[in-house]
Amino acid sequence: MEPVFRPPSEANSYLLPVTTGCSHNDCTYCAMYLAKRFRVRPEKEVLEDLAMAKATLGDVRRVFLLDGDAFVLSARKLLRILAAVRETFPGLQRVGAYINAANVAAKTDDELRDIADAGLTIGYLGLESGDPETVTRIRKGASVDEMVEAVRRAQAAGIRMSVMSLLGMGGREHSLRHARATAAALNRMQPRFAAFLTVTPVEGTVLHEELDEGRFELITPEESLRELREIVLHLELAGSIFRANHASNYLPLKGRFPGDRERLLETIDAALDGRISLKPEYLRGL
Ligand code: SF4
């Protein structure tokens, strides 16, 4: 089953594998599941894992469904698994999963509502960029409009969405366009959580090849701050938690929208003026 990936905010959750790998597995920057072939785990195995978790961990309050897009399961299957999770852990507070646009598009509004009512109340979607050209180049497998629609439908059904964007995904050439389009897409989504990471090409990925061959240029730390500034300046979020404190970022930032915009801009400006130092390269993580 290794390696296993989950969002940082699910660090304390019990990780329950319901699929292996990612049904898309084609994004040019992603190395997460290169070594895993996608498959849906038999329900019998999932139920055995649950029984084992109950015996070893007792009651669990948070569960995260693995792997790359557990939401790919049919609504009927997800509902059966969620019912088993609830039955196993009576103190359950929430279940989360990675979700992609196609997973949502394959479900009706009623199915989405049933899934949220059954306890899956947080979903993580990688937008990466709101710029249509960039999204096509990185082979995201869905258009910006499709991702916006997916987030809106999931949230309307009661699933709080955390949307991840990647600073630098447009490369140096399209940095400004990527920043403005990403803010615009997030404004249409109004996600509960807006998370920002910094693109880090990983050996073995297409993006890494593009970098080696000079077809993709990484932004500098200063350019990543300018990109983030442009995004913060253009975000119009009515009630979102903003997180740019991932290990890959040069300047850890967090806050709430709309209230913290000015403070966030001031902090970024202080870093751009050299009054706050940036994280050194060797301390950055993936
Ligand atoms: S959809 Fe997510 S997990 Fe799958 S290849 Fe793309 S980034 Fe990786």
mmCIF file of C-alpha atoms and ligand atoms in Angstrom:
data_model
loop_
_atom_site.group_PDB
_atom_site.id
_atom_site.type_symbol
_atom_site.label_atom_id
_atom_site.label_comp_id
_atom_site.label_asym_id
_atom_site.label_seq_id
_atom_site.Cartn_x
_atom_site.Cartn_y
_atom_site.Cartn_z
ATOM 1 C CA MET A 1 0.000 0.000 0.000
ATOM 2 C CA GLU A 2 3.016 2.322 0.445
ATOM 3 C CA PRO A 3 3.528 5.173 -0.184
ATOM 4 C CA VAL A 4 0.466 6.732 1.420
ATOM 5 C CA PHE A 5 -0.547 10.355 0.950
ATOM 6 C CA ARG A 6 -3.070 12.402 2.890
ATOM 7 C CA PRO A 7 -3.631 16.144 3.399
ATOM 8 C CA PRO A 8 -1.657 17.667 6.324
ATOM 9 C CA SER A 9 -4.935 18.441 8.114
ATOM 10 C CA GLU A 10 -5.731 14.705 8.214
ATOM 11 C CA ALA A 11 -2.588 13.916 10.246
ATOM 12 C CA ASN A 12 -4.678 12.591 13.146
ATOM 13 C CA SER A 13 -7.216 10.691 11.092
ATOM 14 C CA TYR A 14 -7.460 6.950 10.743
ATOM 15 C CA LEU A 15 -6.519 6.218 7.105
ATOM 16 C CA LEU A 16 -8.853 3.671 5.544
ATOM 17 C CA PRO A 17 -7.858 2.464 2.051
ATOM 18 C CA VAL A 18 -10.929 1.964 -0.137
ATOM 19 C CA THR A 19 -9.031 2.325 -3.425
ATOM 20 C CA THR A 20 -5.386 1.977 -4.392
ATOM 21 C CA GLY A 21 -3.713 4.667 -6.503
ATOM 22 C CA CYS A 22 -5.511 7.320 -8.544
ATOM 23 C CA SER A 23 -8.077 6.678 -11.282
ATOM 24 C CA HIS A 24 -6.624 9.554 -13.336
ATOM 25 C CA ASN A 25 -2.888 9.212 -12.597
ATOM 26 C CA ASP A 26 -1.842 11.459 -15.474
ATOM 27 C CA CYS A 27 -1.085 14.920 -14.011
ATOM 28 C CA THR A 28 2.374 15.934 -15.233
ATOM 29 C CA TYR A 29 3.614 17.147 -11.827
ATOM 30 C CA CYS A 30 2.348 14.283 -9.677
ATOM 31 C CA ALA A 31 4.520 11.421 -8.522
ATOM 32 C CA MET A 32 2.192 10.247 -5.778
ATOM 33 C CA TYR A 33 0.883 7.090 -7.412
ATOM 34 C CA LEU A 34 3.338 6.428 -10.245
ATOM 35 C CA ALA A 35 4.218 3.097 -8.663
ATOM 36 C CA LYS A 36 0.635 2.006 -7.954
ATOM 37 C CA ARG A 37 -1.911 0.620 -10.376
ATOM 38 C CA PHE A 38 -5.387 1.922 -9.711
ATOM 39 C CA ARG A 39 -7.866 -0.547 -8.267
ATOM 40 C CA VAL A 40 -10.916 -0.547 -6.087
ATOM 41 C CA ARG A 41 -10.421 -2.612 -2.938
ATOM 42 C CA PRO A 42 -12.912 -5.399 -2.317
ATOM 43 C CA GLU A 43 -15.419 -4.335 0.333
ATOM 44 C CA LYS A 44 -14.616 -7.431 2.357
ATOM 45 C CA GLU A 45 -11.021 -6.178 2.840
ATOM 46 C CA VAL A 46 -12.262 -2.719 3.818
ATOM 47 C CA LEU A 47 -14.570 -4.208 6.443
ATOM 48 C CA GLU A 48 -11.734 -6.369 7.790
ATOM 49 C CA ASP A 49 -9.554 -3.243 8.148
ATOM 50 C CA LEU A 50 -12.349 -1.492 10.017
ATOM 51 C CA ALA A 51 -12.719 -4.389 12.456
ATOM 52 C CA MET A 52 -8.957 -4.402 13.029
ATOM 53 C CA ALA A 53 -8.908 -0.624 13.598
ATOM 54 C CA LYS A 54 -11.716 -0.924 16.119
ATOM 55 C CA ALA A 55 -9.802 -3.634 17.984
ATOM 56 C CA THR A 56 -6.514 -1.724 18.051
ATOM 57 C CA LEU A 57 -7.560 1.951 18.135
ATOM 58 C CA GLY A 58 -10.954 1.838 19.834
ATOM 59 C CA ASP A 59 -13.386 4.595 18.889
ATOM 60 C CA VAL A 60 -12.070 6.892 16.166
ATOM 61 C CA ARG A 61 -13.409 10.381 15.497
ATOM 62 C CA ARG A 62 -11.834 11.188 12.139
ATOM 63 C CA VAL A 63 -11.410 8.946 9.128
ATOM 64 C CA PHE A 64 -9.740 9.718 5.794
ATOM 65 C CA LEU A 65 -10.550 7.455 2.861
ATOM 66 C CA LEU A 66 -7.510 6.570 0.757
ATOM 67 C CA ASP A 67 -6.225 6.738 -1.953
ATOM 68 C CA GLY A 68 -5.854 9.423 -4.617
ATOM 69 C CA ASP A 69 -9.564 9.805 -5.321
ATOM 70 C CA ALA A 70 -11.644 7.561 -3.067
ATOM 71 C CA PHE A 71 -14.660 9.553 -4.246
ATOM 72 C CA VAL A 72 -14.419 7.625 -7.528
ATOM 73 C CA LEU A 73 -16.478 4.851 -5.873
ATOM 74 C CA SER A 74 -20.128 4.729 -6.867
ATOM 75 C CA ALA A 75 -22.531 6.464 -4.500
ATOM 76 C CA ARG A 76 -23.998 3.089 -3.496
ATOM 77 C CA LYS A 77 -20.617 1.684 -2.553
ATOM 78 C CA LEU A 78 -19.537 4.852 -0.727
ATOM 79 C CA LEU A 79 -22.779 4.852 1.245
ATOM 80 C CA ARG A 80 -22.280 1.215 2.283
ATOM 81 C CA ILE A 81 -18.723 1.962 3.427
ATOM 82 C CA LEU A 82 -19.741 5.139 5.258
ATOM 83 C CA ALA A 83 -22.491 3.228 7.074
ATOM 84 C CA ALA A 84 -19.951 0.605 8.151
ATOM 85 C CA VAL A 85 -17.536 3.323 9.330
ATOM 86 C CA ARG A 86 -20.289 4.955 11.401
ATOM 87 C CA GLU A 87 -21.354 1.666 12.878
ATOM 88 C CA THR A 88 -17.750 0.802 13.789
ATOM 89 C CA PHE A 89 -16.966 4.186 15.340
ATOM 90 C CA PRO A 90 -20.035 5.606 17.149
ATOM 91 C CA GLY A 91 -18.059 8.739 18.107
ATOM 92 C CA LEU A 92 -17.254 9.532 14.456
ATOM 93 C CA GLN A 93 -17.125 13.252 13.711
ATOM 94 C CA ARG A 94 -16.097 13.417 10.100
ATOM 95 C CA VAL A 95 -14.878 11.507 7.078
ATOM 96 C CA GLY A 96 -12.730 13.069 4.348
ATOM 97 C CA ALA A 97 -11.416 12.046 0.926
ATOM 98 C CA TYR A 98 -9.577 13.402 -2.099
ATOM 99 C CA ILE A 99 -12.144 14.270 -4.753
ATOM 100 C CA ASN A 100 -11.712 15.128 -8.427
ATOM 101 C CA ALA A 101 -14.121 16.822 -10.812
ATOM 102 C CA ALA A 102 -15.034 13.642 -12.694
ATOM 103 C CA ASN A 103 -15.887 11.867 -9.401
ATOM 104 C CA VAL A 104 -18.437 14.586 -8.626
ATOM 105 C CA ALA A 105 -19.779 14.814 -12.193
ATOM 106 C CA ALA A 106 -20.599 11.087 -12.048
ATOM 107 C CA LYS A 107 -22.982 11.635 -9.112
ATOM 108 C CA THR A 108 -26.413 13.250 -8.929
ATOM 109 C CA ASP A 109 -27.170 16.072 -6.494
ATOM 110 C CA ASP A 110 -29.266 13.656 -4.418
ATOM 111 C CA GLU A 111 -26.373 11.184 -4.247
ATOM 112 C CA LEU A 112 -23.987 13.945 -3.153
ATOM 113 C CA ARG A 113 -26.419 14.964 -0.425
ATOM 114 C CA ASP A 114 -26.803 11.356 0.751
ATOM 115 C CA ILE A 115 -23.003 10.984 0.910
ATOM 116 C CA ALA A 116 -22.653 14.187 2.956
ATOM 117 C CA ASP A 117 -25.500 13.086 5.248
ATOM 118 C CA ALA A 118 -23.726 9.749 5.709
ATOM 119 C CA GLY A 119 -20.712 11.584 7.146
ATOM 120 C CA LEU A 120 -18.349 12.417 4.278
ATOM 121 C CA THR A 121 -18.248 16.118 5.005
ATOM 122 C CA ILE A 122 -14.810 17.222 3.830
ATOM 123 C CA GLY A 123 -13.319 16.861 0.346
ATOM 124 C CA TYR A 124 -9.927 17.899 -1.013
ATOM 125 C CA LEU A 125 -9.653 18.916 -4.669
ATOM 126 C CA GLY A 126 -6.502 19.964 -6.518
ATOM 127 C CA LEU A 127 -7.312 22.916 -8.777
ATOM 128 C CA GLU A 128 -3.585 23.710 -9.155
ATOM 129 C CA SER A 129 -4.347 26.592 -11.512
ATOM 130 C CA GLY A 130 -7.379 28.525 -12.655
ATOM 131 C CA ASP A 131 -5.721 29.203 -16.007
ATOM 132 C CA PRO A 132 -7.312 26.963 -18.691
ATOM 133 C CA GLU A 133 -4.090 26.698 -20.743
ATOM 134 C CA THR A 134 -2.053 25.666 -17.717
ATOM 135 C CA VAL A 135 -4.683 23.133 -16.660
ATOM 136 C CA THR A 136 -4.552 21.558 -20.145
ATOM 137 C CA ARG A 137 -0.745 21.557 -20.154
ATOM 138 C CA ILE A 138 -0.523 19.744 -16.813
ATOM 139 C CA ARG A 139 -3.097 17.128 -17.965
ATOM 140 C CA LYS A 140 -5.388 17.719 -15.023
ATOM 141 C CA GLY A 141 -8.121 15.657 -16.648
ATOM 142 C CA ALA A 142 -10.801 18.299 -16.090
ATOM 143 C CA SER A 143 -11.350 21.867 -17.252
ATOM 144 C CA VAL A 144 -11.383 24.835 -14.881
ATOM 145 C CA ASP A 145 -15.147 25.153 -15.431
ATOM 146 C CA GLU A 146 -15.655 21.480 -14.559
ATOM 147 C CA MET A 147 -13.642 21.883 -11.351
ATOM 148 C CA VAL A 148 -15.591 25.015 -10.401
ATOM 149 C CA GLU A 149 -18.854 23.169 -11.002
ATOM 150 C CA ALA A 150 -17.673 20.162 -8.954
ATOM 151 C CA VAL A 151 -16.765 22.302 -5.948
ATOM 152 C CA ARG A 152 -20.010 24.252 -6.104
ATOM 153 C CA ARG A 153 -22.139 21.104 -6.338
ATOM 154 C CA ALA A 154 -20.253 19.286 -3.581
ATOM 155 C CA GLN A 155 -20.531 22.258 -1.241
ATOM 156 C CA ALA A 156 -24.218 22.793 -2.039
ATOM 157 C CA ALA A 157 -24.732 19.164 -0.975
ATOM 158 C CA GLY A 158 -22.998 19.749 2.367
ATOM 159 C CA ILE A 159 -19.412 18.650 1.652
ATOM 160 C CA ARG A 160 -16.976 21.358 2.761
ATOM 161 C CA MET A 161 -14.298 21.641 0.101
ATOM 162 C CA SER A 162 -10.613 22.351 0.530
ATOM 163 C CA VAL A 163 -9.156 23.487 -2.790
ATOM 164 C CA MET A 164 -5.416 23.325 -3.406
ATOM 165 C CA SER A 165 -3.566 25.600 -5.819
ATOM 166 C CA LEU A 166 0.092 25.447 -6.816
ATOM 167 C CA LEU A 167 2.224 28.580 -6.848
ATOM 168 C CA GLY A 168 4.501 28.452 -9.872
ATOM 169 C CA MET A 169 2.340 26.044 -11.874
ATOM 170 C CA GLY A 170 2.196 28.515 -14.775
ATOM 171 C CA GLY A 171 5.990 28.656 -14.880
ATOM 172 C CA ARG A 172 7.819 31.984 -15.047
ATOM 173 C CA GLU A 173 6.304 32.947 -18.353
ATOM 174 C CA HIS A 174 2.673 32.756 -17.271
ATOM 175 C CA SER A 175 3.057 33.586 -13.578
ATOM 176 C CA LEU A 176 0.783 36.635 -13.581
ATOM 177 C CA ARG A 177 -1.858 35.013 -15.786
ATOM 178 C CA HIS A 178 -1.850 31.912 -13.566
ATOM 179 C CA ALA A 179 -2.200 34.026 -10.406
ATOM 180 C CA ARG A 180 -5.130 36.108 -11.649
ATOM 181 C CA ALA A 181 -6.968 33.159 -13.177
ATOM 182 C CA THR A 182 -6.482 31.099 -10.008
ATOM 183 C CA ALA A 183 -7.985 33.864 -7.866
ATOM 184 C CA ALA A 184 -10.891 34.149 -10.333
ATOM 185 C CA ALA A 185 -11.590 30.391 -10.242
ATOM 186 C CA LEU A 186 -11.476 30.357 -6.431
ATOM 187 C CA ASN A 187 -13.868 33.314 -6.354
ATOM 188 C CA ARG A 188 -16.335 31.272 -8.409
ATOM 189 C CA MET A 189 -15.864 28.236 -6.159
ATOM 190 C CA GLN A 190 -16.011 29.994 -2.762
ATOM 191 C CA PRO A 191 -14.317 26.973 -1.134
ATOM 192 C CA ARG A 192 -14.430 26.594 2.653
ATOM 193 C CA PHE A 193 -10.634 26.220 2.599
ATOM 194 C CA ALA A 194 -8.225 27.669 0.029
ATOM 195 C CA ALA A 195 -4.773 26.087 0.302
ATOM 196 C CA PHE A 196 -1.618 27.135 -1.543
ATOM 197 C CA LEU A 197 1.458 25.000 -2.082
ATOM 198 C CA THR A 198 4.531 25.690 -4.209
ATOM 199 C CA VAL A 199 5.227 23.523 -7.221
ATOM 200 C CA THR A 200 8.224 21.244 -6.703
ATOM 201 C CA PRO A 201 9.143 19.067 -9.715
ATOM 202 C CA VAL A 202 9.748 15.491 -8.616
ATOM 203 C CA GLU A 203 12.143 13.123 -10.377
ATOM 204 C CA GLY A 204 10.294 10.731 -12.677
ATOM 205 C CA THR A 205 7.467 13.118 -13.547
ATOM 206 C CA VAL A 206 6.776 14.751 -16.919
ATOM 207 C CA LEU A 207 7.147 18.154 -15.270
ATOM 208 C CA HIS A 208 10.657 17.249 -14.160
ATOM 209 C CA GLU A 209 11.513 16.267 -17.745
ATOM 210 C CA GLU A 210 10.109 19.589 -18.996
ATOM 211 C CA LEU A 211 12.296 21.371 -16.466
ATOM 212 C CA ASP A 212 15.397 19.424 -17.539
ATOM 213 C CA GLU A 213 14.695 20.176 -21.175
ATOM 214 C CA GLY A 214 14.075 23.883 -20.538
ATOM 215 C CA ARG A 215 10.385 23.717 -21.455
ATOM 216 C CA PHE A 216 9.309 24.697 -17.937
ATOM 217 C CA GLU A 217 10.950 27.325 -15.769
ATOM 218 C CA LEU A 218 10.545 27.445 -12.019
ATOM 219 C CA ILE A 219 9.608 30.750 -10.457
ATOM 220 C CA THR A 220 12.063 32.237 -8.001
ATOM 221 C CA PRO A 221 11.172 32.592 -4.297
ATOM 222 C CA GLU A 222 10.527 36.308 -4.881
ATOM 223 C CA GLU A 223 8.313 35.543 -7.856
ATOM 224 C CA SER A 224 6.338 33.064 -5.747
ATOM 225 C CA LEU A 225 5.658 35.882 -3.275
ATOM 226 C CA ARG A 226 4.552 38.180 -6.093
ATOM 227 C CA GLU A 227 2.263 35.442 -7.365
ATOM 228 C CA LEU A 228 0.768 34.920 -3.930
ATOM 229 C CA ARG A 229 0.341 38.681 -3.530
ATOM 230 C CA GLU A 230 -1.528 38.899 -6.807
ATOM 231 C CA ILE A 231 -3.811 36.039 -5.759
ATOM 232 C CA VAL A 232 -4.531 37.532 -2.311
ATOM 233 C CA LEU A 233 -5.213 40.910 -3.915
ATOM 234 C CA HIS A 234 -7.807 39.430 -6.276
ATOM 235 C CA LEU A 235 -9.489 36.926 -3.953
ATOM 236 C CA GLU A 236 -13.089 37.778 -3.131
ATOM 237 C CA LEU A 237 -13.999 35.053 -0.665
ATOM 238 C CA ALA A 238 -16.987 35.582 1.578
ATOM 239 C CA GLY A 239 -16.012 33.119 4.318
ATOM 240 C CA SER A 240 -12.958 30.966 3.658
ATOM 241 C CA ILE A 241 -9.967 29.781 5.599
ATOM 242 C CA PHE A 242 -6.765 30.690 3.753
ATOM 243 C CA ARG A 243 -3.715 28.458 4.180
ATOM 244 C CA ALA A 244 -0.349 29.030 2.530
ATOM 245 C CA ASN A 245 1.648 27.425 5.313
ATOM 246 C CA HIS A 246 2.534 24.191 3.548
ATOM 247 C CA ALA A 247 6.114 22.919 3.920
ATOM 248 C CA SER A 248 6.789 23.712 0.239
ATOM 249 C CA ASN A 249 6.109 27.463 0.627
ATOM 250 C CA TYR A 250 8.817 30.087 1.139
ATOM 251 C CA LEU A 251 6.646 32.235 3.434
ATOM 252 C CA PRO A 252 4.193 30.440 5.749
ATOM 253 C CA LEU A 253 0.909 32.337 5.872
ATOM 254 C CA LYS A 254 -2.584 31.684 7.180
ATOM 255 C CA GLY A 255 -5.716 33.654 7.823
ATOM 256 C CA ARG A 256 -9.392 34.068 7.075
ATOM 257 C CA PHE A 257 -11.183 35.786 4.274
ATOM 258 C CA PRO A 258 -12.444 38.395 3.944
ATOM 259 C CA GLY A 259 -11.089 39.824 7.231
ATOM 260 C CA ASP A 260 -7.364 39.106 6.954
ATOM 261 C CA ARG A 261 -6.619 40.292 3.406
ATOM 262 C CA GLU A 262 -4.800 43.505 4.455
ATOM 263 C CA ARG A 263 -2.717 41.706 7.071
ATOM 264 C CA LEU A 264 -1.750 39.019 4.575
ATOM 265 C CA LEU A 265 -0.764 41.647 1.990
ATOM 266 C CA GLU A 266 1.289 43.535 4.583
ATOM 267 C CA THR A 267 3.132 40.357 5.539
ATOM 268 C CA ILE A 268 3.887 39.517 1.911
ATOM 269 C CA ASP A 269 5.097 43.097 1.319
ATOM 270 C CA ALA A 270 7.330 42.866 4.392
ATOM 271 C CA ALA A 271 8.870 39.698 2.958
ATOM 272 C CA LEU A 272 9.310 41.325 -0.443
ATOM 273 C CA ASP A 273 11.099 44.276 1.237
ATOM 274 C CA GLY A 274 13.370 41.872 3.108
ATOM 275 C CA ARG A 275 11.891 42.690 6.542
ATOM 276 C CA ILE A 276 10.803 39.047 6.963
ATOM 277 C CA SER A 277 13.122 36.290 5.850
ATOM 278 C CA LEU A 278 12.020 33.471 3.594
ATOM 279 C CA LYS A 279 12.383 29.803 4.362
ATOM 280 C CA PRO A 280 15.747 28.575 3.066
ATOM 281 C CA GLU A 281 15.585 26.049 0.249
ATOM 282 C CA TYR A 282 16.941 23.203 2.407
ATOM 283 C CA LEU A 283 14.033 23.555 4.868
ATOM 284 C CA ARG A 284 11.345 23.302 2.214
ATOM 285 C CA GLY A 285 9.445 20.046 1.929
ATOM 286 C CA LEU A 286 7.042 18.479 -0.509
HETATM 287 S S1 SF4 B 1 -5.597 13.560 -9.861
HETATM 288 FE FE1 SF4 B 1 -4.360 13.968 -8.000
HETATM 289 S S2 SF4 B 1 -3.477 11.996 -7.415
HETATM 290 FE FE2 SF4 B 1 -4.251 11.771 -9.494
HETATM 291 S S3 SF4 B 1 -2.475 12.178 -10.813
HETATM 292 FE FE3 SF4 B 1 -3.544 14.121 -10.566
HETATM 293 S S4 SF4 B 1 -2.598 15.113 -8.771
HETATM 294 FE FE4 SF4 B 1 -1.973 12.940 -8.755
#
